[in-house]
C-alpha positions in Angstrom: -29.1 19.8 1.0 -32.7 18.4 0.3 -32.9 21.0 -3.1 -29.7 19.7 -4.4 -30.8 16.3 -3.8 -34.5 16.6 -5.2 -32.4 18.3 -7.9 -30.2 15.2 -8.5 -33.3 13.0 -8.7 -35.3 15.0 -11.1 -32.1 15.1 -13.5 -31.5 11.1 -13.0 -35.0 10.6 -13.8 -35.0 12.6 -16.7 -32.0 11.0 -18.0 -33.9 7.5 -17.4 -37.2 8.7 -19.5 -34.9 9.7 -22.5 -33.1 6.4 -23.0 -34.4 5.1 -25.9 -33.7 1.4 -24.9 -36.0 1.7 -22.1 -38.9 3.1 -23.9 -38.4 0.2 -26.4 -38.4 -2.6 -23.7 -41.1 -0.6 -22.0 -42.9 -1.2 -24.8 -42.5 -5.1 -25.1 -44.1 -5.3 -21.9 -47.1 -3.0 -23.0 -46.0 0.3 -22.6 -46.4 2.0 -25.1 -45.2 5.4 -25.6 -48.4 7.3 -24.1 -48.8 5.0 -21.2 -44.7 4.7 -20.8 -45.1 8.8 -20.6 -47.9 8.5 -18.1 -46.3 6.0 -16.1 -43.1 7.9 -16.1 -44.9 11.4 -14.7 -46.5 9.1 -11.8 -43.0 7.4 -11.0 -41.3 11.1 -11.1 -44.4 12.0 -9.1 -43.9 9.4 -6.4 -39.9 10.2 -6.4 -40.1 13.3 -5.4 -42.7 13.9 -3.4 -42.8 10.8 -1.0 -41.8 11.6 2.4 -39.4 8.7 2.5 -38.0 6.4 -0.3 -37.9 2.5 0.6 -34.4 1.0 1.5 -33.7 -0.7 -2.2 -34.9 2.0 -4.4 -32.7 5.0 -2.1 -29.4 2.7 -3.3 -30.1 2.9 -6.6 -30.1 6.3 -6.8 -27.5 6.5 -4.1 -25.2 4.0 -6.6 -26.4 5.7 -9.6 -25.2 9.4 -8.2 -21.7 8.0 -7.1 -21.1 6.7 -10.6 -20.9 2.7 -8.9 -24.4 1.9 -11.0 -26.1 2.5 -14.0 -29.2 4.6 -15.0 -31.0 1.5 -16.4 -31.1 0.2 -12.9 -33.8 2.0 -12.3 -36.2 -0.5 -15.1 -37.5 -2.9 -12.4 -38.6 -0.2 -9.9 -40.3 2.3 -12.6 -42.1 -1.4 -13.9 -43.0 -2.4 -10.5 -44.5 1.3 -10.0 -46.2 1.2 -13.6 -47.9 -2.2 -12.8 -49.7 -0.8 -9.7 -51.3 2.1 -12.0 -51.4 0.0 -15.1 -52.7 -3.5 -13.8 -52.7 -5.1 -17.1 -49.4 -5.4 -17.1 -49.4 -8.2 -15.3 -52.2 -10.4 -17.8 -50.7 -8.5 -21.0 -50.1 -11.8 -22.9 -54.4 -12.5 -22.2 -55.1 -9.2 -23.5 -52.9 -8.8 -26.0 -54.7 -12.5 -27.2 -58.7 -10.5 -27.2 -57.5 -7.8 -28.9 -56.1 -9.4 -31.9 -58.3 -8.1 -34.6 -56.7 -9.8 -36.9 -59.1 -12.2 -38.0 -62.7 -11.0 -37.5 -64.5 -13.8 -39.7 -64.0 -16.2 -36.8 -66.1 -13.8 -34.7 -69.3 -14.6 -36.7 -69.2 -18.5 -36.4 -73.6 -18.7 -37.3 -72.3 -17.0 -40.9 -69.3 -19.5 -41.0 -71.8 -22.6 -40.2 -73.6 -21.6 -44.2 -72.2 -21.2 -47.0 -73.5 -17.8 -48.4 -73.5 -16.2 -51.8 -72.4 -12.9 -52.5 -73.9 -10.6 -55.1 -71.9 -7.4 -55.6 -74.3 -5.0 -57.3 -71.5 -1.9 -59.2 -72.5 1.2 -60.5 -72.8 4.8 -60.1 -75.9 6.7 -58.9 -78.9 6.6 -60.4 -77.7 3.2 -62.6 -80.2 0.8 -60.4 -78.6 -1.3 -58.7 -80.4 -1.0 -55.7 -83.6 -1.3 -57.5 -82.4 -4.7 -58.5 -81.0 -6.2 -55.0 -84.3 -4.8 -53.9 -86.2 -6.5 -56.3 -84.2 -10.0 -55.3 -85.4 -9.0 -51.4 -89.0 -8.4 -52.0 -89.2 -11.8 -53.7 -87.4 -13.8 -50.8 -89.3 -15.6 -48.1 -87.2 -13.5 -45.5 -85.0 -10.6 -46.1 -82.9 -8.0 -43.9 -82.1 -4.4 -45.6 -79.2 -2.6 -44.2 -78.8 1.4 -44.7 -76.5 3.9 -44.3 -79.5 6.4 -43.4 -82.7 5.9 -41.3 -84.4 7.5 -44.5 -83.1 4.7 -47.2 -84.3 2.4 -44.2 -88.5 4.6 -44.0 -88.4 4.1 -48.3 -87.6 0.5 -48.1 -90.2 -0.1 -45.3 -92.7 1.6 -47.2 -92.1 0.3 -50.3 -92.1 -2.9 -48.9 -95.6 -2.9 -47.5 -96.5 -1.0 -50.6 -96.2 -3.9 -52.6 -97.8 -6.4 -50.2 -94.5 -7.7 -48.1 -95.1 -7.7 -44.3 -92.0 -5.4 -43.1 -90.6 -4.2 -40.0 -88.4 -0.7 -39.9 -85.8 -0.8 -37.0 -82.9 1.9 -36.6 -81.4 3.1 -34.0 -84.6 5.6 -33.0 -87.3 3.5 -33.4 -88.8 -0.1 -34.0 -91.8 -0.6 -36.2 -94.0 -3.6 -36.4 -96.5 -3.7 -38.9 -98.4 -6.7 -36.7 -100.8 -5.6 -34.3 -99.8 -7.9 -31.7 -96.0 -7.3 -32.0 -95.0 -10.8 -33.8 -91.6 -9.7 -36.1 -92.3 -9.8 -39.9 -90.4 -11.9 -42.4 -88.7 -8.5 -43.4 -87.4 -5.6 -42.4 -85.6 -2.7 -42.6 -82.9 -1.4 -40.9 -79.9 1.1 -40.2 -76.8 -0.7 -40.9 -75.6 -0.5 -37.2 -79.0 -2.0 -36.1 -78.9 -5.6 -38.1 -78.9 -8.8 -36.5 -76.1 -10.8 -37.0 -77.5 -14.4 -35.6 -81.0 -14.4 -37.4 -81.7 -16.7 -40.3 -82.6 -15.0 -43.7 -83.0 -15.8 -47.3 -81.7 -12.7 -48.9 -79.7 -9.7 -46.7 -79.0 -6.0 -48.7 -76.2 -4.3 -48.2 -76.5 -0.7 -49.4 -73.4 1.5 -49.9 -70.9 -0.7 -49.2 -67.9 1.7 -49.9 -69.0 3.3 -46.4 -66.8 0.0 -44.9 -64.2 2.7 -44.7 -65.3 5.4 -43.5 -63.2 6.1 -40.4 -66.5 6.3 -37.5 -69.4 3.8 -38.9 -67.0 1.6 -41.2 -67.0 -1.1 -38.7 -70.8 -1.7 -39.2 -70.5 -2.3 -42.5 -68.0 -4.7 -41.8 -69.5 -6.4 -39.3 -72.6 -7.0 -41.5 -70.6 -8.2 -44.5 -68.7 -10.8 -42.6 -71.6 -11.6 -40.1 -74.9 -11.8 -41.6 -76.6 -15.1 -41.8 -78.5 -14.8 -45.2 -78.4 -17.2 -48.0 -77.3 -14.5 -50.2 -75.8 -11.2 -49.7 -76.9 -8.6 -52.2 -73.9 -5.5 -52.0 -74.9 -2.6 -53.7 -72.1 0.1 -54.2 -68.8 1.8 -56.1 -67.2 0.1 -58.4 -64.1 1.2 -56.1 -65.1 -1.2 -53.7 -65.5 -4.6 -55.6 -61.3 -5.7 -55.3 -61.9 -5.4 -51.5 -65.1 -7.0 -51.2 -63.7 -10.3 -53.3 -60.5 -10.0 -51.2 -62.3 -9.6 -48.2 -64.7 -12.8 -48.9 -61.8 -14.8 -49.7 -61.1 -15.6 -46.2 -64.4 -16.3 -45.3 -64.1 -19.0 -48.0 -66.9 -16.6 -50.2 -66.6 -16.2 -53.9 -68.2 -13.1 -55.4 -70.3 -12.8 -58.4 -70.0 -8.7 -59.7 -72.9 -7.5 -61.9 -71.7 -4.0 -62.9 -74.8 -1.7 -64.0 -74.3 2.2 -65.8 -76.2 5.2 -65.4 -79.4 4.6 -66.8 -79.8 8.9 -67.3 -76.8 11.1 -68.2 -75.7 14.5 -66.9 -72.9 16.8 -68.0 -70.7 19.8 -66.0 -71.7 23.1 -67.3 -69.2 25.6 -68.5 -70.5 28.3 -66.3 -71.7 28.5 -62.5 -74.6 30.1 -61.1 -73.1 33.2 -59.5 -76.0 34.8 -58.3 -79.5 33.5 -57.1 -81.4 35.9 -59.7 -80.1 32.8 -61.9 -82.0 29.5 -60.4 -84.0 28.0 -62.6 -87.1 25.2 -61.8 -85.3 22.0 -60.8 -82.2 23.8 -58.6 -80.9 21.7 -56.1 -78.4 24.4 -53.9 -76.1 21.9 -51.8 -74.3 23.0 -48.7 -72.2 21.5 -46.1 -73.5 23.3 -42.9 -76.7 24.5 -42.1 -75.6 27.6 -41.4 -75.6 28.4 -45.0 -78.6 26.4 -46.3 -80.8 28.7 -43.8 -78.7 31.8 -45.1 -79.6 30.6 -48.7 -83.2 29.2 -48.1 -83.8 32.9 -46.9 -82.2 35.1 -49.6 -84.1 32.8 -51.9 -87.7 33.5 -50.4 -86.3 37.0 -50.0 -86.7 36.6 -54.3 -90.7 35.8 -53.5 -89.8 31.7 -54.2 -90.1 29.2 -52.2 -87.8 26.2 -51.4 -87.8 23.2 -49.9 -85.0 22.0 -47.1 -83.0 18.9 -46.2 -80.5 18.2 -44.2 -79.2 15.2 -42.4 -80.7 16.0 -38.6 -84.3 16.5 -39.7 -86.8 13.3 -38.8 -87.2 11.3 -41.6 -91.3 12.3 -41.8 -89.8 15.5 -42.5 -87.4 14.8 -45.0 -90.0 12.7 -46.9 -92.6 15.7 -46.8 -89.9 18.1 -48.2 -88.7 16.2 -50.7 -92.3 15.2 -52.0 -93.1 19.2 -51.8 -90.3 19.4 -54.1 -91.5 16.7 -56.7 -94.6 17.9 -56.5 -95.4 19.2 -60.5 -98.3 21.3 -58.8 -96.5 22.6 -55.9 -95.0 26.3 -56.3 -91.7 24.7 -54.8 -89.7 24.8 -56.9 -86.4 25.2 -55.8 -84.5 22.6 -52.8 -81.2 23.9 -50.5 -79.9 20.6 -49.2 -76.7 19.0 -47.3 -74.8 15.8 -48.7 -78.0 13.7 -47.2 -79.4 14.3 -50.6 -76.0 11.7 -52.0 -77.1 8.7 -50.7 -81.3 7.9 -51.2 -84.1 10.1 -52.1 -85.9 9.8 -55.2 -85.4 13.9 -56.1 -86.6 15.3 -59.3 -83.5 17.5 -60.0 -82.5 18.9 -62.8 -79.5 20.8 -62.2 -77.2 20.5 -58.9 -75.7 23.2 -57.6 -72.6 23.0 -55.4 -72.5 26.4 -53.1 -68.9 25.2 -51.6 -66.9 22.3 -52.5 -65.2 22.5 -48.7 -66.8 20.0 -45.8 -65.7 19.6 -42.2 -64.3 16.0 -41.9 -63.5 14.0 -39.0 -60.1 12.6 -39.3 -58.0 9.5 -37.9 -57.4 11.4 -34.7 -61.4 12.3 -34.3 -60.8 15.9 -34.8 -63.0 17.9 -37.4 -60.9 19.7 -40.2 -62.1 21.4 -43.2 -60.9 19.5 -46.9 -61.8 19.4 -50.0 -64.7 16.4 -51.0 -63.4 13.5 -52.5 -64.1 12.3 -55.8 -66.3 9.9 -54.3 -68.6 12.0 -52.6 -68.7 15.0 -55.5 -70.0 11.7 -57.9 -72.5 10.9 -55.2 -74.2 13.7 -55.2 -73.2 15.3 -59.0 -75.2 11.9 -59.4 -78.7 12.9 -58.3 -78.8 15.4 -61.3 -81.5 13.9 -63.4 -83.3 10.6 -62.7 -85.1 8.3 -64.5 -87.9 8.1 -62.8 -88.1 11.8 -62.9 -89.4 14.6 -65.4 -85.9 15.4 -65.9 -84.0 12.6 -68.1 -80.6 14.5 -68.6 -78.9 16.5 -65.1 -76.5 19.5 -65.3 -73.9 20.1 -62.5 -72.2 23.1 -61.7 -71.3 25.8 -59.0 -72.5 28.7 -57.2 -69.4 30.6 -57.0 -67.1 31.1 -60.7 -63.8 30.0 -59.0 -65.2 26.4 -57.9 -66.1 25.3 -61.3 -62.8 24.6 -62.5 -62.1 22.5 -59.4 -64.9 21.0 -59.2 -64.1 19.8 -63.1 -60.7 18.2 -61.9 -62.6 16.8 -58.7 -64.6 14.7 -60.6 -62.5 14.0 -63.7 -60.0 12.1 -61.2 -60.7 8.4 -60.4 -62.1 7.0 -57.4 -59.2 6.1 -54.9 -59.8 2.0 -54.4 -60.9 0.4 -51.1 -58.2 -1.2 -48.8 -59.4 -1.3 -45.6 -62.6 -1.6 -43.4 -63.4 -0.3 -40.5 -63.0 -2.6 -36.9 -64.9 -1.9 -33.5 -64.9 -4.1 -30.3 -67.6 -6.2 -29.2 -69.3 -6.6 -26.5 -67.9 -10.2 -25.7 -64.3 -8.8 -25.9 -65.1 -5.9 -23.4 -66.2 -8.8 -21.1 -63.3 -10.5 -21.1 -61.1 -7.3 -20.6 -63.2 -6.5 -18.0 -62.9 -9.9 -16.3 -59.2 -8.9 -15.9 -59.6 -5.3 -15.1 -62.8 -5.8 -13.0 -61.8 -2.1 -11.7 -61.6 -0.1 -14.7 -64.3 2.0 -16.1 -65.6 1.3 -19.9 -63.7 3.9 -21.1 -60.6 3.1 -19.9 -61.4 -0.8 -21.3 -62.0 0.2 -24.6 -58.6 2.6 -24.3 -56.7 0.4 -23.4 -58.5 -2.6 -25.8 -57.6 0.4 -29.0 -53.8 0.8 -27.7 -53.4 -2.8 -27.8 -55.2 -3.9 -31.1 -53.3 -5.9 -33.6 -55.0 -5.6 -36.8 -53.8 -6.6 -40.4 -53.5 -4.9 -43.2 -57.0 -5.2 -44.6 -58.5 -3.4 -41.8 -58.5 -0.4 -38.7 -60.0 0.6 -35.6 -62.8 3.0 -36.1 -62.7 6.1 -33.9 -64.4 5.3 -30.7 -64.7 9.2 -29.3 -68.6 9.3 -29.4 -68.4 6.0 -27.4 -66.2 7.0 -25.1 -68.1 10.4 -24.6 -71.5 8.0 -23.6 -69.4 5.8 -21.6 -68.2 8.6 -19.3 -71.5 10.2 -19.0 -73.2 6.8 -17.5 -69.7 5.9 -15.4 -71.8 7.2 -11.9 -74.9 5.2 -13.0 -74.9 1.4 -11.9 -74.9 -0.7 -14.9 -73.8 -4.2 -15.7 -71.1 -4.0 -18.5 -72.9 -5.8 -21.2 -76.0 -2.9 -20.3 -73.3 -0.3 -20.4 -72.0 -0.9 -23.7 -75.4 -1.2 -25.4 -76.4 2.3 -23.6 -73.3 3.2 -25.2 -74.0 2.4 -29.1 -76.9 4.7 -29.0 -76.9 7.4 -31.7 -76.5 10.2 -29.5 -75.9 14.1 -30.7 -73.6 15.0 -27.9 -73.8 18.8 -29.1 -77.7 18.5 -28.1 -78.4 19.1 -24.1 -81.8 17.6 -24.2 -80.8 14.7 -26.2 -78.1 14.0 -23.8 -80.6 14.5 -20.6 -82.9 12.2 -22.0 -80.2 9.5 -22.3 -79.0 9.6 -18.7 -82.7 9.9 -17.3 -83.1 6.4 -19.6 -80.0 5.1 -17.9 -80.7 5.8 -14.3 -84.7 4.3 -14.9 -83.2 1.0 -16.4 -80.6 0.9 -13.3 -83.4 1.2 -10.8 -84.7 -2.3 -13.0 -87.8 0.3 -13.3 -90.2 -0.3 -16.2 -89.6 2.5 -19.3 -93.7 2.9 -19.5 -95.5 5.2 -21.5 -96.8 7.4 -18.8 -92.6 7.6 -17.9 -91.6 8.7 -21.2 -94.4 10.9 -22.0 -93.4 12.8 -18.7 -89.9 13.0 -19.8 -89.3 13.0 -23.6 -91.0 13.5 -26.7 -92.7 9.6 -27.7 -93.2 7.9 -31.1 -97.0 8.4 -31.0 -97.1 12.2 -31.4 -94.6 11.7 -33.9 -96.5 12.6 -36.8 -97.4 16.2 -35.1 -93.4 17.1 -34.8 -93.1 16.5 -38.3 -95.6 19.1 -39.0 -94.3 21.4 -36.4 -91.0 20.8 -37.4 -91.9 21.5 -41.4 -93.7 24.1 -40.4 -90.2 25.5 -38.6 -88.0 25.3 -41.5 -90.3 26.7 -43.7 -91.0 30.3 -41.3 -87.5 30.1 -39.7 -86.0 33.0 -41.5 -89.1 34.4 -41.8 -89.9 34.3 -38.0 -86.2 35.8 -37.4 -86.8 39.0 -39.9 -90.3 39.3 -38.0 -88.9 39.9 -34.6 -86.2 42.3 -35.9 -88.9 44.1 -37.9 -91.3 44.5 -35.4 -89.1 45.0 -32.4 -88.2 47.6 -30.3 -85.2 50.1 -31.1 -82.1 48.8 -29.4 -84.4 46.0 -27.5 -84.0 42.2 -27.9 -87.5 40.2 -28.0 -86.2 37.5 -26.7 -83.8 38.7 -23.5 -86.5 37.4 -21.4 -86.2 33.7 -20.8 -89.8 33.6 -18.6 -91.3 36.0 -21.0 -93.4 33.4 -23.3 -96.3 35.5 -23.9 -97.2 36.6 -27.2 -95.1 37.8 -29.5 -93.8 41.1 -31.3 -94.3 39.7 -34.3 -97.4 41.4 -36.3 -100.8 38.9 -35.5 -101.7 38.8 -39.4 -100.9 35.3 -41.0 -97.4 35.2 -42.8 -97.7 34.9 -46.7 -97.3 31.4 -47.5 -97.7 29.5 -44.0 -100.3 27.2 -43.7 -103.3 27.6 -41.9 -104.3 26.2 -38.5 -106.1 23.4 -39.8 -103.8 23.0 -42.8 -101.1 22.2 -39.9 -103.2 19.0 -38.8 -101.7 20.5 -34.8 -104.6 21.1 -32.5 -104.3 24.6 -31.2 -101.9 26.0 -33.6 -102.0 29.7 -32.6 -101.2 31.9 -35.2 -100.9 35.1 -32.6 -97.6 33.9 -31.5 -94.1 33.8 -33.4 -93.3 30.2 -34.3 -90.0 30.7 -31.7 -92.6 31.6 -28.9 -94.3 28.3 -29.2 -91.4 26.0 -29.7 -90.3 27.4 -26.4 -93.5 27.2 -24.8 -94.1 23.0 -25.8 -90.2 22.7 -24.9 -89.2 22.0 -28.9 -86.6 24.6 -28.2 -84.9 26.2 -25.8 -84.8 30.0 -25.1 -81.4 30.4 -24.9 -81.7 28.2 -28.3 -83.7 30.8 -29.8 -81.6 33.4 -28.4 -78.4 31.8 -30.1 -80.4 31.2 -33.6 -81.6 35.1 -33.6 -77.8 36.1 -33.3 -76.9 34.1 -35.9 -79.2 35.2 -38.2 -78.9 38.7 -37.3 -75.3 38.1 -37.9 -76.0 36.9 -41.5 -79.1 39.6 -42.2 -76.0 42.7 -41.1 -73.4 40.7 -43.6 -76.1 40.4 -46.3 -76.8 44.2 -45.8 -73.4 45.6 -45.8 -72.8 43.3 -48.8 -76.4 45.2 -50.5 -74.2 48.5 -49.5 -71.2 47.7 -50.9 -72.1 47.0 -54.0 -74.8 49.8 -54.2 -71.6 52.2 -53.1 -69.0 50.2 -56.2 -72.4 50.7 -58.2 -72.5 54.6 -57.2 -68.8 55.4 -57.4 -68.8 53.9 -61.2 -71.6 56.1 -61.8 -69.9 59.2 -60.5 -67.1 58.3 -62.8 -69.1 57.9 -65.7 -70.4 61.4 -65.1 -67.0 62.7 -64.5 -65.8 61.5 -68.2 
């Protein structure tokens, strides 16, 4: 009897979780359709399984299975249950009020107490534009310069002080003042997401302003657009972007004044790619879009006896700086550079001609998962633009491909026209997490912010940025006492979730600030790598991506038959690899690291000063013993096409 009656419940249920009339007023009352779903499995959950159903809700069913009521009677009870999981329910009209994102100039009221002038600075790379906001900054009593990149944010620092203006570099990794004593300078330089909103300046920079869209970090760009308190705000960026910007300002009350600039040095699209690396010329730039390929690359191309320099985006700035000035060095035998996209945005690069190995790049989309797609017009201009410079030996670029079938696309790519701006990016405060909070005192960050997202009302002009890597933090530091407002800073750190230590270091931060413990130097030193020794990771770290490959084809060469050098994790003497120096590297005093040992593999002593990992150096030899078999059997292949062709030859 109680199977055909557990039967008759589940199918009643059912019935009620399909009416599409109680989804909709559901959804009036908050609900939307992934809460209404979750809220539904509970209320199924609690049907069924409780040991005895309350007096009111057994008639119901009781009235609904005799045909003398209806299905929909079931509303108030399944709302009653939803509440008690879903307490905003009951204060949605409050919430529903702090999430409206549908004005967020009112959130800035210090910008809306000045009247400010914007500057929108046009043009394509390499047309100055940025030179001339910068020149505007460097004149002004106080000035603020906002970057996508903590490298853009290193040159202007240094270019600042260069020329004799006090300025302070602040990103997300470190803050830099250039008085002894700590007093902040008049200027400074900063990653976009690091800029103060509430301090007074003269003259504010904005640098690639099109980047208000882009669907994680758009929301900084917004915020400083809207919320800076400069006398003038100097945008530098696409000509895409200018409609969007004037429409945007408009409801601040901001008119725009547009000075549109053109590229000061031409470059043209070759009718013919590179094909094969025999064909790189002085001047190459090879760019990738994983660095996967620009170590498979950087090592077939010293394979050739040349040498190349290498960027990409996760490198310390130091290092990035030292590569590329290897590079532009006329005396240096360098060269040759194998880059990422980081290249597109900054860098003062001598190229001559730019060399797109693939024109595919993992994307993150709306839904914060990583697909594979095409580049956009926008970014193939970007960095099709940092062929030839004027500042550089070469005053006209070339652009083409590595592989024959990508030229023609790569043609039609950037023939097309860069899609407009319409929207830019949104991201909750603080002070609206506080207020959530204050009526969900029990819920954890993440959930706030979940249920903030679900309900958002934005207007057309904008979104809500994906908040994945914020909600990844958040749950990591949910079993470490925090107040919110410390929480949600802890939380906007620019953590690499893929990296272990990275991620260590960020809780062992967390749990010393909860204990209201001091973060000394003596603390740090014993836990992470500090500012101060800086310098000396750069070189080690240069160092590294110059004798990576070379360190990998070492250990396979001198190993063992049928042995793996590294299968030992507490094994960290010295190495397999052959004592004699490796053509090329630099010498111990060259490195400017004390007791640089040239004895052991470069892998052995990463381990050994905990740079790296060994099961890090285990998964990097895989790799690239992966690549070194695919690069062989490729060598075979074509020596076997080359033999068989011969064979035939001889046979005619």
């Amino acid at each position: 009897m109680w199977f055909l009656l557990t039967d008759e419940l589940l199918k009643m249920l059912n019935k009620f979780y399909k009416r599409k009339e109680m989804q909709k007023i559901a959804a009036d009352q908050g609900l939307d359709a992934r809460l209404f779903h979750q809220a539904f499995i509970s209320f199924r959950k609690y049907v069924l399984e409780i040991s005895m159903l309350s007096a009111d809700l057994h008639i119901i069913f009781n009235d609904i299975c005799c045909g003398a009521g209806h299905i929909d009677d079931l509303y108030p009870y399944f709302m009653r249950h939803a509440k008690q999981i879903f307490p905003m329910l009951d204060c949605m009209e409050d919430l529903r009020k702090i999430s409206d994102l549908r004005v967020p100039a009112n959130w800035y009221p210090e910008a809306r107490a000045i009247q400010r002038k914007v500057i929108f600075h046009a043009g394509p790379t390499n047309s100055g534009k940025t030179h001339h906001a910068i020149q505007r900054y460097l004149a002004a009593k106080s000035g603020v310069y906002c970057g996508p990149l903590k490298l853009l944010a290193h040159e202007i620092f240094e270019k600042s002080n260069n020329a004799g203006v006090p300025c302070d570099l602040v990103t997300g990794e470190e803050r830099t003042f250039v008085d002894e004593e700590g007093r902040q300078a008049e200027h400074v330089a900063c990653t976009i997401e690091m800029c103060s909103v509430t301090t007074p300046y003269e003259v504010a920079v904005i640098d690639e302003i099109q980047m208000i869209r882009d669907i994680s970090r758009g929301w900084a760009w917004t915020r400083a657009l809207l919320g800076l308190c400069a006398e003038e705000i100097h945008v530098c960026g696409e000509p895409a972007a200018i409609n969007f910007v004037t429409e945007l300002m408009y409801t601040t009350g901001e008119e725009v004044e547009v000075r549109n600039y053109k590229r000061l040095t031409p470059f043209s699209i070759l009718d013919h790619a590179v094909e094969s690396l025999d064909n790189l010329r002085p001047g190459d730039c090879i760019v990738c879009f994983s660095k996967n390929d620009i170590y498979s690359i950087s090592r077939q191309i010293e394979i050739r006896g040349l040498e190349c320099a290498v960027i990409y985006g996760s490198l310390p700035p130091g290092t990035k700086l030292s590569q590329a000035k290897k590079f532009n060095d006329p005396e240096d035998p360098c060269k040759i550079l194998v880059a990422t996209d980081a290249i597109g945005m900054g860098l003062n690069l001598s190229i001559k001609r730019i060399i797109f190995n693939s024109l595919v790049k993992p994307n993150i989309n709306e839904k914060g998962e990583k697909e594979l797609d095409t580049i956009s017009t926008s970014q193939a201009l970007q960095i099709a633009g940092r062929a030839g410079r004027f500042s550089s030996i070469f005053k006209e670029g070339e652009v083409t491909t590595m592989h024959r079938d990508d030229l023609p696309i790569l043609k039609e790519i950037l023939s097309r026209n860069v899609d407009a701006i319409e929207t830019a990016g949104l991201h909750p405060t603080a002070e609206q997490i506080e207020m959530f909070a204050y009526h969900l005192p029990d819920a954890t960050l993440s959930n706030l912010i979940d249920i903030f997202v679900s309900l958002s009302q934005v207007d057309g002009m904008y979104f809500v940025c994906n908040i994945d890597d914020f909600k990844f933090l958040a749950d990591m530091i949910q079993h470490i006492p925090l107040n919110l407002r410390s929480r949600y800073v802890f939380c906007t750190a620019p953590i690499n979730k893929k990296q272990p230590f990275v991620c260590t270091s960020f809780l062992k931060f967390a749990r010393q600030f909860s204990r209201d413990e001091p973060l000394t130097f003596d603390w740090v030193c014993r836990h992470v790598i500090t500012q101060c020794i800086q310098k000396e990771l750069d070189s080690i770290i240069q160092v590294g991506v110059r004798n990576i490959t070379r360190l990998i084809r070492a250990t396979e060469t001198n190993a063992p038959p049928g042995t793996n050098p590294l299968s030992n994790q507490r094994r960290l003497g010295p190495s397999p690899v052959s004592p004699r120096r490796v053509r090329g590297a630099p010498k111990a005093q060259d490195s400017g690291v004390e007791g640089w040992q040239l004895d052991k593999s470069l892998g052995s002593r990463l381990v050994q000063e905990g740079l790296l990992t060994p099961d890090l150096l285990r998964q990097l030899q895989k790799e690239w013993s992966k690549v070194h078999r695919q690069e062989e059997e490729g060598v075979k292949l074509v020596a076997g096409n080359n033999k068989t062709k011969g064979n035939k030859k001889k046979k005619k």
